PDB file of C-alpha atoms in Angstrom:
ATOM      1  CA  PHE A   1      -6.652   2.645 -23.227  1.00  0.00           C
ATOM      2  CA  LEU A   2      -9.893   2.467 -21.319  1.00  0.00           C
ATOM      3  CA  ASP A   3     -10.176   4.205 -17.997  1.00  0.00           C
ATOM      4  CA  GLY A   4     -13.097   3.867 -15.613  1.00  0.00           C
ATOM      5  CA  LYS A   5     -15.353   1.304 -14.062  1.00  0.00           C
ATOM      6  CA  LEU A   6     -16.564  -1.681 -16.032  1.00  0.00           C
ATOM      7  CA  LEU A   7     -20.213  -0.660 -15.601  1.00  0.00           C
ATOM      8  CA  ASP A   8     -19.574   2.810 -17.059  1.00  0.00           C
ATOM      9  CA  ILE A   9     -17.638   1.333 -19.976  1.00  0.00           C
ATOM     10  CA  ASN A  10     -20.490  -1.089 -20.704  1.00  0.00           C
ATOM     11  CA  LYS A  11     -22.950   1.828 -20.803  1.00  0.00           C
ATOM     12  CA  GLU A  12     -20.761   3.751 -23.248  1.00  0.00           C
ATOM     13  CA  PHE A  13     -20.181   0.785 -25.573  1.00  0.00           C
ATOM     14  CA  GLN A  14     -23.776  -0.511 -25.488  1.00  0.00           C
ATOM     15  CA  PRO A  15     -24.676   0.859 -28.971  1.00  0.00           C
ATOM     16  CA  TYR A  16     -21.709  -0.961 -30.494  1.00  0.00           C
ATOM     17  CA  LEU A  17     -22.149  -4.256 -28.650  1.00  0.00           C
ATOM     18  CA  GLY A  18     -25.767  -4.878 -29.602  1.00  0.00           C
ATOM     19  CA  ARG A  19     -28.634  -6.050 -27.465  1.00  0.00           C
ATOM     20  CA  GLY A  20     -27.521  -8.058 -24.432  1.00  0.00           C
ATOM     21  CA  GLY A  21     -23.850  -7.614 -25.248  1.00  0.00           C
ATOM     22  CA  ARG A  22     -21.487  -6.576 -22.510  1.00  0.00           C
ATOM     23  CA  ILE A  23     -17.815  -6.330 -21.696  1.00  0.00           C
ATOM     24  CA  LEU A  24     -16.779  -8.892 -19.089  1.00  0.00           C
ATOM     25  CA  GLU A  25     -13.087  -8.174 -18.694  1.00  0.00           C
ATOM     26  CA  ILE A  26     -10.548  -5.537 -19.684  1.00  0.00           C
ATOM     27  CA  ARG A  27      -6.960  -6.663 -19.999  1.00  0.00           C
ATOM     28  CA  THR A  28      -3.884  -4.548 -20.547  1.00  0.00           C
ATOM     29  CA  PRO A  29      -1.510  -5.433 -23.404  1.00  0.00           C
ATOM     30  CA  ASP A  30       1.543  -7.545 -22.541  1.00  0.00           C
ATOM     31  CA  VAL A  31       3.884  -4.718 -23.592  1.00  0.00           C
ATOM     32  CA  VAL A  32       2.389  -2.371 -20.987  1.00  0.00           C
ATOM     33  CA  GLU A  33       2.682  -5.049 -18.300  1.00  0.00           C
ATOM     34  CA  SER A  34       6.366  -5.675 -19.066  1.00  0.00           C
ATOM     35  CA  VAL A  35       7.157  -1.943 -18.977  1.00  0.00           C
ATOM     36  CA  LYS A  36       5.368  -1.555 -15.626  1.00  0.00           C
ATOM     37  CA  LYS A  37       7.304  -4.505 -14.180  1.00  0.00           C
ATOM     38  CA  ALA A  38      10.611  -3.034 -15.382  1.00  0.00           C
ATOM     39  CA  VAL A  39       9.808   0.327 -13.789  1.00  0.00           C
ATOM     40  CA  GLN A  40       8.845  -1.321 -10.504  1.00  0.00           C
ATOM     41  CA  SER A  41      12.019  -3.421 -10.375  1.00  0.00           C
ATOM     42  CA  VAL A  42      14.187  -0.345 -10.977  1.00  0.00           C
ATOM     43  CA  GLY A  43      12.250   1.488  -8.261  1.00  0.00           C
ATOM     44  CA  TYR A  44      12.752  -1.316  -5.755  1.00  0.00           C
ATOM     45  CA  THR A  45      16.451  -1.556  -6.613  1.00  0.00           C
ATOM     46  CA  GLU A  46      16.960   2.174  -6.086  1.00  0.00           C
ATOM     47  CA  GLY A  47      15.102   2.012  -2.787  1.00  0.00           C
ATOM     48  CA  ALA A  48      17.223  -0.896  -1.603  1.00  0.00           C
ATOM     49  CA  LEU A  49      20.445   0.894  -2.566  1.00  0.00           C
ATOM     50  CA  LEU A  50      19.310   4.035  -0.779  1.00  0.00           C
ATOM     51  CA  ALA A  51      18.506   2.050   2.371  1.00  0.00           C
ATOM     52  CA  LEU A  52      21.891   0.327   2.190  1.00  0.00           C
ATOM     53  CA  ALA A  53      23.655   3.686   1.852  1.00  0.00           C
ATOM     54  CA  VAL A  54      21.833   5.056   4.903  1.00  0.00           C
ATOM     55  CA  ILE A  55      22.745   1.974   6.954  1.00  0.00           C
ATOM     56  CA  ILE A  56      26.410   2.253   5.930  1.00  0.00           C
ATOM     57  CA  ILE A  57      26.525   5.962   6.831  1.00  0.00           C
ATOM     58  CA  MET A  58      24.841   5.287  10.195  1.00  0.00           C
ATOM     59  CA  CYS A  59      27.480   2.658  10.968  1.00  0.00           C
ATOM     60  CA  CYS A  60      30.450   4.701   9.735  1.00  0.00           C
ATOM     61  CA  ILE A  61      29.814   7.823  11.851  1.00  0.00           C
ATOM     62  CA  PRO A  62      30.151   6.021  15.222  1.00  0.00           C
ATOM     63  CA  ALA A  63      33.185   4.109  13.929  1.00  0.00           C
ATOM     64  CA  ILE A  64      34.922   7.353  12.926  1.00  0.00           C
ATOM     65  CA  LEU A  65      34.122   8.888  16.318  1.00  0.00           C
ATOM     66  CA  ILE A  66      35.532   5.820  18.122  1.00  0.00           C
ATOM     67  CA  VAL A  67      38.750   6.028  16.080  1.00  0.00           C
ATOM     68  CA  ILE A  68      39.107   9.747  16.832  1.00  0.00           C
ATOM     69  CA  ILE A  69      38.523   9.247  20.579  1.00  0.00           C
ATOM     70  CA  THR A  70      40.844   6.233  20.956  1.00  0.00           C
ATOM     71  CA  TYR A  71      43.622   7.783  18.841  1.00  0.00           C
ATOM     72  CA  ARG A  72      44.285  10.450  21.451  1.00  0.00           C
TER      73      ARG A  72
END
């Protein structure tokens, strides 16, 4: 995997590319893209579930207090 700016990569690969040759674009393999998408979707799902749990807890505490107060 190549890491860095395109200009730096072109300088490093210049002896192998020949005169006037340059790298125009660097693309990641499809396998890496699919793994990254899967990780992001799991991350978003966990975040959404965590937010939902916080909202439910925030709503349940006042409801429990209301039941305790009105039961007396």
